[in-house]
Coordinates of C-alpha atoms in Angstrom, one line a residue:
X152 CA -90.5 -146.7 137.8
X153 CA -87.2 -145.9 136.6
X154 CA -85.9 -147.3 133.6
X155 CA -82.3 -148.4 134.2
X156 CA -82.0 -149.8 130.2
X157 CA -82.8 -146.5 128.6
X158 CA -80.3 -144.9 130.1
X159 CA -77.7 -147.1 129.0
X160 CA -78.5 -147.3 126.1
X161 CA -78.8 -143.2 125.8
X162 CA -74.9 -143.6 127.0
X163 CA -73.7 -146.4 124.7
X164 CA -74.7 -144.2 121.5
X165 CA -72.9 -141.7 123.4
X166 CA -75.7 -139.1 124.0
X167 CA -76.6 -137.8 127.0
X168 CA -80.4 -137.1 127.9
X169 CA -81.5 -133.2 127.6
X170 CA -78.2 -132.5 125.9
X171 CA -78.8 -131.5 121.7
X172 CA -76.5 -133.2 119.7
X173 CA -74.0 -131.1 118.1
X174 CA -74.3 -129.1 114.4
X175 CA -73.6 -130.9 111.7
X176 CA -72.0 -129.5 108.4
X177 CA -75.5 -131.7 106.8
X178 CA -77.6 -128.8 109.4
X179 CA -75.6 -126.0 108.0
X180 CA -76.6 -126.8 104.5
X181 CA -80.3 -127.4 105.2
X182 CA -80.5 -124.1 107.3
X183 CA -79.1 -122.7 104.6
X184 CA -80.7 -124.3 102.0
X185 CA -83.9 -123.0 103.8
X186 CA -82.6 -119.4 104.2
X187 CA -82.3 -119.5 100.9
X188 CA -85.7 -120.8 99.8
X189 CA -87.3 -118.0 102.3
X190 CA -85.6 -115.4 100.7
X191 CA -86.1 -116.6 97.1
X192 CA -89.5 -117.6 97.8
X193 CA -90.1 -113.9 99.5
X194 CA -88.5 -112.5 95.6
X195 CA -90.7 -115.0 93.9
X196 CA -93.7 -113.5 95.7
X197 CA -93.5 -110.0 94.8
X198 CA -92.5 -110.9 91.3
X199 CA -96.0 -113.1 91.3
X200 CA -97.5 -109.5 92.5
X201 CA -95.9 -107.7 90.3
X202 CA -96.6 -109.2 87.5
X203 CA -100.5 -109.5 88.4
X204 CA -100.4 -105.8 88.8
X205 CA -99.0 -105.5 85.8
X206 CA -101.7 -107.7 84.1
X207 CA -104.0 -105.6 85.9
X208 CA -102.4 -102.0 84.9
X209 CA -102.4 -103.3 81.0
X210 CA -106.2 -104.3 81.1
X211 CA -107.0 -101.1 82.7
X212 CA -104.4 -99.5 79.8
X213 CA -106.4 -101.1 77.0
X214 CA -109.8 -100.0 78.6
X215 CA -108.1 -96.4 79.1
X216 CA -107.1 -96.2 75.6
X217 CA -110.9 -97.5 74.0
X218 CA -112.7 -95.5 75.7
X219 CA -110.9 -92.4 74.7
X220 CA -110.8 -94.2 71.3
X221 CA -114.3 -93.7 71.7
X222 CA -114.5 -90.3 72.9
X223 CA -112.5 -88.7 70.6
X224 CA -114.7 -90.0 67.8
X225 CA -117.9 -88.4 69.6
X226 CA -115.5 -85.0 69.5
X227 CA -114.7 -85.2 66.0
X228 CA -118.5 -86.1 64.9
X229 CA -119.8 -83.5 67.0
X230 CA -117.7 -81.3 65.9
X231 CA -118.4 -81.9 62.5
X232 CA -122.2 -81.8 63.4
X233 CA -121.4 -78.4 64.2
X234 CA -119.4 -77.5 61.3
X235 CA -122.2 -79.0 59.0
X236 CA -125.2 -76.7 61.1
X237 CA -122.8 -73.8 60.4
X238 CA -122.1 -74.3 57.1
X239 CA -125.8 -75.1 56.2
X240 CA -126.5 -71.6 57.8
X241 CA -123.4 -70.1 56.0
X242 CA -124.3 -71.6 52.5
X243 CA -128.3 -71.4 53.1
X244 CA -128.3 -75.2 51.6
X245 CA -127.8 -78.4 53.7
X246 CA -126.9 -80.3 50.4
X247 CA -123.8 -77.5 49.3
X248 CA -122.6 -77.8 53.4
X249 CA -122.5 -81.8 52.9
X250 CA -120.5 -81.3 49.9
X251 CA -118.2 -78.6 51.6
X252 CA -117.5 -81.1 54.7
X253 CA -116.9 -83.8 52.3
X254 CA -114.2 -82.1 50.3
X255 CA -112.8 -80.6 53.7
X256 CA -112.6 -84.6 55.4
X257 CA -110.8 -85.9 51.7
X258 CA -108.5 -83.1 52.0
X259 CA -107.0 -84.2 55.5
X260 CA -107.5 -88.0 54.7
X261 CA -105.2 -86.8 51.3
X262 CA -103.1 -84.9 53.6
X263 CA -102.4 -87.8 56.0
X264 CA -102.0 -90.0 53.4
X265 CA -98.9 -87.9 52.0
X266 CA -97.6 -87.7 55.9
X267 CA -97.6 -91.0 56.2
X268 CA -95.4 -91.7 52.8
X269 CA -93.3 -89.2 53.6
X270 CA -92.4 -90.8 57.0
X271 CA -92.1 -94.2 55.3
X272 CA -89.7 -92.6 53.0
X273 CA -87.7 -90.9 55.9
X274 CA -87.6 -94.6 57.3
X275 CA -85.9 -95.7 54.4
X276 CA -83.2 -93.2 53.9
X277 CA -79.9 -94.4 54.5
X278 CA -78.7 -92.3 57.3
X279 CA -82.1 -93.6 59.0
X280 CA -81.1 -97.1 58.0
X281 CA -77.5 -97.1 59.5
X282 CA -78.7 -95.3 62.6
X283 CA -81.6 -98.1 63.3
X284 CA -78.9 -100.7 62.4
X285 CA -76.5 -99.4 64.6
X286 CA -79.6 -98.8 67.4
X287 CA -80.1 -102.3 67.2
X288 CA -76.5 -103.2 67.3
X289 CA -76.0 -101.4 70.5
X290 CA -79.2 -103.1 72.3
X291 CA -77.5 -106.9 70.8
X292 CA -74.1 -105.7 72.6
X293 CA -75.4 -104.4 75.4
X294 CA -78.1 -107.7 75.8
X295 CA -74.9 -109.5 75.6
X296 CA -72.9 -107.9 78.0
X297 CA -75.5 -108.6 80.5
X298 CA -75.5 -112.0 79.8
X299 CA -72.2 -112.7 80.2
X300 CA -71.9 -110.6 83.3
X301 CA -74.8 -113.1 84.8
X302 CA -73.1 -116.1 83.4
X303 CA -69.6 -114.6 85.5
X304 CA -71.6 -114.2 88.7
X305 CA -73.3 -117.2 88.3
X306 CA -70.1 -118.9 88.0
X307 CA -68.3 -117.4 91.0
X308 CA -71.1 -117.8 93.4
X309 CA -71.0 -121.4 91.9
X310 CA -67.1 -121.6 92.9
X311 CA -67.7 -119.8 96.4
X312 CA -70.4 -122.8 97.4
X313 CA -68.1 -125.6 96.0
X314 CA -65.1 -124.2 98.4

């Protein structure tokens, strides 16, 4: 019942039964390699959660923002409901309050009309100009400062693996 021939052949490949064969530097780097692919894979899971709760919050965003889209029209034509009922009380003459609301809503669309020339015209002023220009200069260096500093990290931890 014992088998003399497995024995030694366990001893001429010089392991002994029951003993574990010693680390190699090829164990290191799998352990490692799956150390790192545990850790990584934990980052690449809460990014993937992130970023669904982020596709989540901007839905919810874009419903938020219609439906007090919504809203605030139903304010502004009940308010002007009520401004027309007043009016047509005031003036004794549903036709003359119509007339009144009209002029009153061209006045404000004339009025945001002017608002909005006069902030494309701030836009275009030259002080404006040079102080977008220079914004966007400062986000260019700034994006490229970060670049580089990954590229240098990148290329140390690169040289602390290779030694």
């Amino acid at each position: 019942m014992h088998d003399s021939g497995r024995e030694e052949a366990a001893d001429a490949a010089g392991e002994t039964p029951g003993q574990p064969e010693a680390p190699g530097v090829l164990d290191d780097v799998g352990r490692a390699g799956r150390a790192f692919k545990q850790l990584f894979g934990a980052q690449l899971n809460l990014l993937v959660a992130e970023l669904g709760l982020a596709r989540s919050a901007i839905s919810w965003m874009l419903l938020a923002g219609l439906a007090a889209t919504v809203a605030g029209v139903g304010l502004g034509l009940s308010l002007m409901a009520l401004a027309g009922v007043l009016l047509a009380k005031w003036l004794g003459s549903w036709a003359w309050a119509l007339v009144v609301l009209a002029l009153l809503q061209a006045v404000f669309l004339f009025a945001m009309i002017l608002l909005f020339c006069r902030c494309m015209h701030w836009l275009s002023l030259p002080a404006t100009r040079g102080e977008w220009r220079e914004t966007m200069r400062q986000a260019m260096r700034k994006a490229e400062r970060t670049e580089a500093a990954s590229a240098d990290a990148d290329r140390a931890a690169s040289r602390e693996d290779g030694t």
